[in-house]
Coordinates of C-alpha atoms in Angstrom, one line a residue:
M1 CA -86.1 23.6 -43.3
I2 CA -87.1 26.2 -40.7
S3 CA -87.2 29.8 -41.9
R4 CA -86.0 32.8 -39.9
E5 CA -89.6 33.7 -39.2
D6 CA -90.5 30.2 -37.9
A7 CA -87.3 30.2 -35.7
D8 CA -88.3 33.6 -34.3
Q9 CA -91.8 32.4 -33.4
L10 CA -90.6 29.2 -31.8
L11 CA -88.0 31.0 -29.6
S12 CA -90.2 33.9 -28.7
Q13 CA -91.5 32.1 -25.6
A14 CA -88.3 32.0 -23.6
E15 CA -85.2 34.2 -23.2
G16 CA -82.0 32.2 -23.8
S17 CA -83.7 29.5 -25.9
Y18 CA -82.0 28.5 -29.1
L19 CA -82.1 26.1 -32.0
I20 CA -80.0 25.0 -35.0
R21 CA -81.5 25.3 -38.4
E22 CA -80.2 24.6 -41.9
S23 CA -79.8 27.7 -44.1
Q24 CA -82.5 28.2 -46.8
R25 CA -80.1 30.3 -48.8
Q26 CA -77.1 28.0 -48.6
P27 CA -78.2 24.4 -48.1
G28 CA -75.6 22.4 -46.2
T29 CA -74.7 25.3 -43.9
Y30 CA -76.2 25.8 -40.5
T31 CA -77.3 28.8 -38.4
L32 CA -77.6 29.1 -34.6
A33 CA -80.7 31.1 -33.7
L34 CA -80.5 32.5 -30.2
R35 CA -83.1 34.4 -28.2
F36 CA -81.7 37.4 -26.3
G37 CA -83.0 40.8 -25.4
N38 CA -86.5 40.0 -26.8
Q39 CA -85.1 39.4 -30.2
T40 CA -83.8 36.4 -32.1
R41 CA -80.2 36.7 -33.2
N42 CA -78.7 34.5 -36.0
F43 CA -75.1 33.3 -36.2
R44 CA -73.4 31.3 -38.9
L45 CA -72.3 28.0 -37.3
Y46 CA -69.1 26.2 -38.4
H47 CA -67.8 22.8 -37.5
D48 CA -64.3 21.3 -37.8
G49 CA -64.5 18.6 -35.2
K50 CA -65.6 21.4 -32.7
H51 CA -68.5 23.9 -33.0
F52 CA -67.4 27.4 -33.4
V53 CA -68.5 30.9 -34.1
G54 CA -65.8 33.5 -34.8
E55 CA -62.4 32.5 -33.3
K56 CA -63.8 30.5 -30.3
R57 CA -64.2 26.7 -30.5
F58 CA -66.5 24.7 -28.3
E59 CA -66.9 21.0 -27.5
S60 CA -70.7 21.3 -27.6
I61 CA -73.5 23.6 -28.7
H62 CA -74.5 24.0 -25.1
D63 CA -71.1 25.5 -24.2
L64 CA -71.2 27.7 -27.2
V65 CA -74.6 29.1 -26.3
T66 CA -73.6 29.5 -22.6
D67 CA -70.6 31.5 -23.6
G68 CA -72.6 33.5 -26.1
L69 CA -75.3 34.4 -23.5
I70 CA -72.6 35.5 -21.0
T71 CA -70.8 37.7 -23.6
L72 CA -74.1 39.2 -25.0
Y73 CA -75.3 40.0 -21.5
I74 CA -72.0 41.7 -20.5
E75 CA -71.5 43.6 -23.7
T76 CA -75.2 44.7 -23.7
K77 CA -75.5 45.7 -20.1
A78 CA -72.0 47.1 -19.6
A79 CA -71.3 48.5 -23.1
E80 CA -70.6 52.0 -21.9
Y81 CA -68.4 50.8 -19.1
I82 CA -66.5 48.5 -21.5
A83 CA -65.8 51.3 -23.8
K84 CA -64.1 53.3 -21.0
M85 CA -62.1 50.4 -19.6
T86 CA -58.9 51.4 -21.2
I87 CA -59.1 55.1 -20.4
N88 CA -57.6 54.9 -16.9
P89 CA -55.7 51.6 -16.8
I90 CA -54.1 50.4 -13.5
Y91 CA -51.3 49.1 -15.7
E92 CA -49.6 52.5 -16.0
H93 CA -49.4 52.9 -12.3
V94 CA -48.4 49.5 -11.0
G95 CA -46.9 47.5 -13.9
Y96 CA -47.6 43.9 -14.7
T97 CA -44.6 41.8 -13.5
T98 CA -45.8 38.4 -12.3
L99 CA -45.2 37.1 -8.8
N100 CA -42.8 34.4 -9.9
Q101 CA -41.1 36.5 -12.5
E102 CA -39.3 38.8 -10.1
P103 CA -36.8 36.3 -8.6
A104 CA -36.0 35.0 -12.1
M105 CA -35.2 38.6 -13.2
R106 CA -33.2 39.4 -10.1
K107 CA -31.1 36.4 -10.7
H108 CA -29.9 37.8 -14.0
L109 CA -29.3 41.4 -13.0
P110 CA -25.7 42.4 -12.9
L111 CA -24.1 42.7 -9.5
S112 CA -23.0 46.2 -8.5
K113 CA -19.4 46.8 -7.6
D114 CA -20.4 47.1 -3.9
T115 CA -22.4 43.8 -3.8
P116 CA -20.3 40.8 -2.7
D117 CA -20.6 37.6 -4.6
G118 CA -22.7 34.8 -3.2
P119 CA -26.3 34.3 -2.1
V120 CA -28.2 37.3 -0.9
A121 CA -30.8 37.2 1.8
V122 CA -34.3 37.5 0.3
Q123 CA -36.6 36.9 3.3
E124 CA -37.8 40.5 3.3
S125 CA -38.6 40.6 -0.4
Q126 CA -40.3 37.2 -0.2
S127 CA -42.6 38.4 2.6
A128 CA -43.4 41.4 0.4
E129 CA -44.3 39.1 -2.5
E130 CA -46.7 37.2 -0.3
R131 CA -48.7 40.3 0.3
L132 CA -49.2 40.9 -3.4
T133 CA -52.6 40.0 -4.8
S134 CA -53.3 38.0 -7.9
L135 CA -55.4 40.8 -9.3
V136 CA -52.5 43.3 -9.6
R137 CA -49.0 41.9 -10.0
R138 CA -46.9 44.7 -8.9
S139 CA -43.2 44.9 -9.8
T140 CA -40.9 45.8 -7.0
L141 CA -37.8 45.7 -9.2
K142 CA -36.2 49.0 -10.1
E143 CA -34.8 49.2 -13.6
S144 CA -31.0 49.1 -13.7
D145 CA -29.2 51.8 -15.6
F146 CA -26.8 49.1 -16.7
L147 CA -29.5 47.1 -18.6
P148 CA -30.4 47.8 -22.2
K149 CA -33.9 49.3 -22.6
Y150 CA -35.0 47.4 -25.7
E151 CA -38.7 47.8 -26.7
K152 CA -40.6 44.5 -27.3
V153 CA -44.2 43.9 -28.3
H154 CA -46.1 41.4 -26.4
N155 CA -46.7 38.0 -28.0
F156 CA -50.4 37.6 -27.2
K157 CA -52.3 34.4 -27.8
V158 CA -56.0 33.6 -27.2
H159 CA -56.2 31.9 -23.8
T160 CA -58.8 30.1 -21.7
F161 CA -58.5 30.9 -18.0
R162 CA -59.7 28.5 -15.4
G163 CA -61.7 30.2 -12.6
P164 CA -62.3 33.9 -12.1
H165 CA -59.7 36.1 -13.8
W166 CA -59.1 39.8 -14.0
C167 CA -57.4 41.9 -16.8
E168 CA -53.9 43.1 -15.7
Y169 CA -54.3 46.2 -17.9
C170 CA -57.7 47.6 -16.8
A171 CA -58.3 45.4 -13.6
N172 CA -61.8 44.4 -14.9
F173 CA -63.3 40.9 -14.9
M174 CA -62.5 38.7 -17.9
W175 CA -65.9 37.2 -18.9
G176 CA -66.9 34.2 -20.9
L177 CA -66.8 30.4 -20.7
I178 CA -63.6 29.9 -22.8
A179 CA -61.1 32.2 -24.6
Q180 CA -61.9 35.0 -22.2
G181 CA -58.8 37.0 -23.1
V182 CA -55.2 36.8 -24.3
K183 CA -52.0 35.8 -22.6
C184 CA -48.5 36.9 -23.6
A185 CA -46.6 33.7 -24.4
D186 CA -43.3 35.4 -23.5
C187 CA -44.0 37.2 -20.2
G188 CA -47.4 35.8 -19.0
L189 CA -49.4 39.1 -19.1
N190 CA -53.2 38.4 -19.1
V191 CA -55.5 41.0 -20.6
H192 CA -58.8 41.5 -22.5
K193 CA -58.4 41.1 -26.2
Q194 CA -59.5 44.8 -26.6
C195 CA -57.0 45.9 -24.0
S196 CA -54.2 44.1 -25.8
K197 CA -54.4 46.7 -28.6
V198 CA -53.4 49.5 -26.3
V199 CA -50.8 47.7 -24.0
P200 CA -47.4 49.4 -24.4
N201 CA -44.6 47.5 -26.1
D202 CA -42.8 46.8 -22.9
C203 CA -42.8 43.0 -22.7
Q204 CA -40.3 41.6 -20.2
P205 CA -40.0 37.9 -21.1
D206 CA -39.9 35.4 -18.3
L207 CA -37.3 32.7 -18.4
R208 CA -40.1 30.2 -17.5
H209 CA -41.7 30.9 -20.9
V210 CA -38.5 31.3 -23.0
K211 CA -37.3 27.7 -23.0
K212 CA -34.7 27.7 -25.7
V213 CA -31.9 29.9 -27.2
Y214 CA -31.9 28.9 -30.8
S215 CA -34.9 29.7 -32.9
C216 CA -36.0 32.2 -30.3
D217 CA -36.8 35.8 -31.3
L218 CA -33.6 37.8 -30.7
T219 CA -35.2 40.7 -28.8
T220 CA -37.2 38.2 -26.6
L221 CA -34.0 36.3 -25.8
V222 CA -31.9 39.4 -24.8
K223 CA -34.7 40.8 -22.7
A224 CA -35.3 37.5 -20.9
H225 CA -31.6 37.3 -20.0
N226 CA -31.1 41.0 -19.5
T227 CA -28.2 41.2 -21.9
K228 CA -27.2 43.6 -24.7
R229 CA -26.8 40.7 -27.2
P230 CA -27.6 37.0 -27.4
M231 CA -25.3 34.9 -25.3
V232 CA -24.5 32.7 -28.3
V233 CA -23.2 35.7 -30.2
D234 CA -21.0 36.9 -27.3
M235 CA -19.7 33.5 -26.3
C236 CA -18.9 32.2 -29.8
I237 CA -17.2 35.4 -30.9
Q238 CA -15.1 35.5 -27.7
E239 CA -14.1 31.9 -28.2
I240 CA -13.3 32.4 -31.9
E241 CA -11.1 35.5 -31.2
A242 CA -9.3 33.7 -28.4
R243 CA -8.1 30.8 -30.6
G244 CA -9.3 31.0 -34.2
L245 CA -8.6 34.3 -35.9
H246 CA -5.6 32.8 -37.8
S247 CA -7.4 29.6 -38.8
E248 CA -7.4 29.2 -42.6
G249 CA -10.9 29.4 -44.1
L250 CA -12.5 30.7 -40.9
Y251 CA -16.3 30.7 -41.4
R252 CA -15.9 29.3 -44.9
I253 CA -14.9 25.8 -43.8
S254 CA -17.8 23.9 -42.1
G255 CA -17.4 21.9 -39.0
F256 CA -19.1 18.5 -38.4
S257 CA -22.8 19.0 -38.5
E258 CA -23.4 16.6 -35.6
L259 CA -21.0 18.5 -33.3
I260 CA -22.6 21.8 -34.3
E261 CA -25.9 20.4 -33.3
D262 CA -24.4 19.4 -30.0
V263 CA -23.4 23.0 -29.4
K264 CA -26.9 24.2 -30.2
L265 CA -28.3 21.7 -27.7
A266 CA -25.8 22.8 -25.1
F267 CA -26.9 26.4 -25.4
D268 CA -30.6 25.4 -25.4
R269 CA -30.1 23.3 -22.3
D270 CA -27.4 25.2 -20.3
G271 CA -27.6 28.8 -21.7
E272 CA -24.6 30.8 -20.7
K273 CA -23.1 27.8 -18.8
A274 CA -22.6 25.9 -22.1
D275 CA -19.1 24.7 -22.5
I276 CA -17.7 25.6 -25.9
S277 CA -14.0 25.7 -24.9
A278 CA -11.2 23.9 -26.8
N279 CA -11.5 21.0 -24.3
A280 CA -15.1 20.4 -25.5
Y281 CA -14.7 21.3 -29.2
E282 CA -11.2 21.5 -30.4
D283 CA -12.1 22.3 -34.0
I284 CA -12.9 26.1 -34.2
N285 CA -15.1 25.5 -37.2
I286 CA -17.6 23.9 -35.0
I287 CA -18.0 27.1 -33.1
T288 CA -18.2 29.2 -36.3
G289 CA -20.8 26.8 -37.6
A290 CA -22.8 27.1 -34.4
L291 CA -22.8 30.9 -34.7
K292 CA -23.9 30.8 -38.3
L293 CA -26.6 28.3 -37.4
Y294 CA -27.9 30.6 -34.7
F295 CA -28.4 33.4 -37.2
R296 CA -29.9 31.1 -39.8
E297 CA -32.5 29.8 -37.3
L298 CA -33.7 33.3 -36.1
P299 CA -37.5 33.5 -36.8
I300 CA -36.9 37.1 -37.7
P301 CA -33.5 37.5 -39.5
L302 CA -30.8 39.8 -38.0
I303 CA -31.5 42.1 -40.9
T304 CA -35.2 42.0 -40.5
Y305 CA -37.8 41.4 -43.2
D306 CA -39.1 45.0 -42.8
A307 CA -35.6 46.5 -43.3
Y308 CA -34.6 44.0 -46.1
P309 CA -35.9 46.1 -49.1
H310 CA -34.0 49.2 -47.8
F311 CA -30.7 47.3 -47.5
M312 CA -31.3 45.9 -51.1
E313 CA -31.9 49.4 -52.5
A314 CA -28.8 50.7 -50.7
A315 CA -26.7 47.9 -52.2
K316 CA -27.8 48.9 -55.7
V317 CA -26.6 52.5 -55.3
T318 CA -23.5 52.8 -57.5
D319 CA -21.9 55.9 -55.8
A320 CA -19.9 54.6 -52.9
E321 CA -20.5 57.6 -50.6
K322 CA -24.3 57.6 -51.3
R323 CA -24.4 53.9 -50.7
L324 CA -23.0 54.4 -47.2
E325 CA -25.6 57.1 -46.5
S326 CA -28.3 54.8 -47.7
L327 CA -27.0 51.9 -45.5
H328 CA -26.7 54.2 -42.5
E329 CA -30.4 55.1 -42.9
A330 CA -31.3 51.4 -43.4
L331 CA -29.6 50.5 -40.2
K332 CA -31.9 52.9 -38.3
L333 CA -34.8 50.7 -39.3
L334 CA -33.5 47.7 -37.3
P335 CA -34.8 47.0 -33.8
P336 CA -32.2 48.1 -31.2
A337 CA -31.2 44.6 -30.2
H338 CA -30.8 43.6 -33.8
R339 CA -28.7 46.6 -34.6
E340 CA -26.5 46.1 -31.6
S341 CA -25.9 42.5 -32.4
L342 CA -25.1 43.4 -36.0
R343 CA -22.7 46.1 -34.9
Y344 CA -20.9 43.6 -32.6
L345 CA -20.7 40.9 -35.4
M346 CA -19.4 43.4 -38.0
A347 CA -16.7 44.6 -35.6
H348 CA -15.6 41.0 -35.1
L349 CA -15.6 40.2 -38.8
K350 CA -13.5 43.3 -39.4
R351 CA -10.9 41.8 -37.0
V352 CA -11.1 38.6 -38.9
T353 CA -10.2 40.5 -42.1
Q354 CA -7.2 42.0 -40.4
C355 CA -5.8 38.5 -40.2
E356 CA -6.5 37.8 -43.9
K357 CA -2.9 36.8 -44.6
E358 CA -3.3 33.8 -42.3
N359 CA -7.0 32.9 -42.6
L360 CA -7.5 34.0 -46.2
M361 CA -10.8 35.5 -45.4
S362 CA -11.4 39.0 -47.0
S363 CA -14.5 41.1 -46.5
E364 CA -15.7 39.9 -49.9
N365 CA -15.4 36.2 -48.8
L366 CA -17.1 36.9 -45.5
G367 CA -19.9 38.7 -47.4
I368 CA -20.5 35.6 -49.5
V369 CA -20.7 33.5 -46.3
F370 CA -22.8 35.8 -44.2
G371 CA -25.0 37.5 -46.8
P372 CA -27.7 34.8 -47.0
T373 CA -27.1 34.0 -43.3
L374 CA -28.0 37.4 -41.9
M375 CA -30.7 38.4 -44.4
R376 CA -33.5 36.5 -46.1
A377 CA -35.8 37.8 -48.8
P378 CA -39.4 38.0 -47.5
D379 CA -41.7 35.9 -49.8
L380 CA -39.8 36.4 -53.0
D381 CA -39.9 34.0 -55.9
A382 CA -36.8 31.8 -56.5
M383 CA -35.4 33.9 -59.3
T384 CA -35.6 37.2 -57.4
A385 CA -34.1 35.6 -54.3
L386 CA -31.2 34.2 -56.4
N387 CA -30.7 37.7 -57.9
D388 CA -30.5 39.2 -54.4
I389 CA -27.6 37.1 -53.4
R390 CA -25.0 39.4 -54.9
Y391 CA -26.5 42.4 -53.2
Q392 CA -26.7 40.5 -49.9
R393 CA -22.9 39.9 -50.3
L394 CA -22.3 43.5 -51.1
V395 CA -24.3 44.7 -48.0
V396 CA -22.3 42.6 -45.6
E397 CA -19.0 43.4 -47.3
T398 CA -19.7 47.1 -47.1
L399 CA -20.8 46.8 -43.4
I400 CA -17.6 45.1 -42.5
T401 CA -15.3 47.5 -44.4
N402 CA -17.1 50.6 -43.0
E403 CA -18.0 49.2 -39.6
D404 CA -16.4 52.1 -37.8
V405 CA -18.3 54.7 -39.9
L406 CA -21.7 53.1 -40.1
F407 CA -22.2 52.1 -36.4

C-alpha cells in the first residue's frame, strides 16, 4: 500500500499527475491522489460500473481526472467571479424562453375577439427568431391577461451538454467534461447548479417536454397548455353534466377498465382533441372512471402531501363552524392550480347531489368515492392510513356541501 506521504512525493514532480491508491485506514476502498496547485489532493473513489466522485460518473479514470482538473482550475482561478455570478443575472432582463418554445406557446394562446380564425402569418416573427442567439433565448411573447399566472418550480436534472454551453441565468460559461450544469426537464432551461438555487419559480413547461396528460404534475400540465385546469377535468365534467347527471350510481359504479384505459391513452395521445363523446363511449361510467383515474395517478395528489395533515386536522374539529374555518385555511395551502381544479370539481359534485333523487349519490356517498382519490396519506403506516379514510370522506363531503362558502 502507498501512504499519503509516498503519493505526495511521487506526484510532486508534475502538475496534473495522479495515481490511485488503496486506503491504509479502510482496506478495500480506494483514493484518487491528484496534484494541483503545488499540493496533492485526495478524493474517495467509488465504483458502481462507472468511476465517480460526488454525483458525477465517468467511463474512465482519465475522464474523471480531466473533469476534475478543469473544475479545480476554474473554481480556483475564478472563485471571486463565480461567487458574484448570480448578483446581476441576465435572466431578470431577458427571460429564458427557448427558440422553439415560442411557436408552441403561441399555438395554445386564446384568440382575442378581434382575431379571425385560421392561420396567421408568422414570417416576421420567424425572422426575429432567427436573429436570436443561443446564448440568450429571449422571449418575444407578451403575457396574456387571460392566462392564469400559476407559479411553478423548475424541474432541474443534472445534465451533460455537448459542446460549449452558457448558463441562461448568469450568461457565464458552463465548465467541465460532463454534468456541467442542470436542465429543467419541463421547460429546457439550462443553468449552473449553483444558479439553479436562485432561479425564480417561473417555469413555463414546453409541450415538447410534457409528453403525456395522465401521471403528469398538475401545475406542469396546465402551464404547458395555458389553461386554468387540466383538460381531462374540464372535458370529462362537461361530458358527464351533458348526459350523465341522472345516471344511477354516478361515480360509484365502475366502467370497464379496458375502456377507461382507452380514454386515458386518447388523452395522452390527442390531448384536447380526444373524443369522449357518446359516439365513442356510450357508458357514462367510463368517463367518470377516466376522471377518477386521472386524479389517482397524479404524482402529487389534488390535495397535496404538504396540505394533507391540515385537512386531516380540520376534519377532526367537532364544531361545524370551526371546521369550516379550518378547512378554509387549509385550502389556502394548496398550489393555485390545485385549488382551482378542486373548486371546479366540488362545484360539479354539488350539482351531482342536486340530482340525488335520480342518481342516488349524496355528498356522503361522493365523499366515500372521492376521499381516497383526491388525497393520499404521505408515508403513513397501514393502520394510520386506514384510520384516515373516514376523515378523508368527511373532508370531501364538507367541501361539496359548503362549496359556495369555502371557495
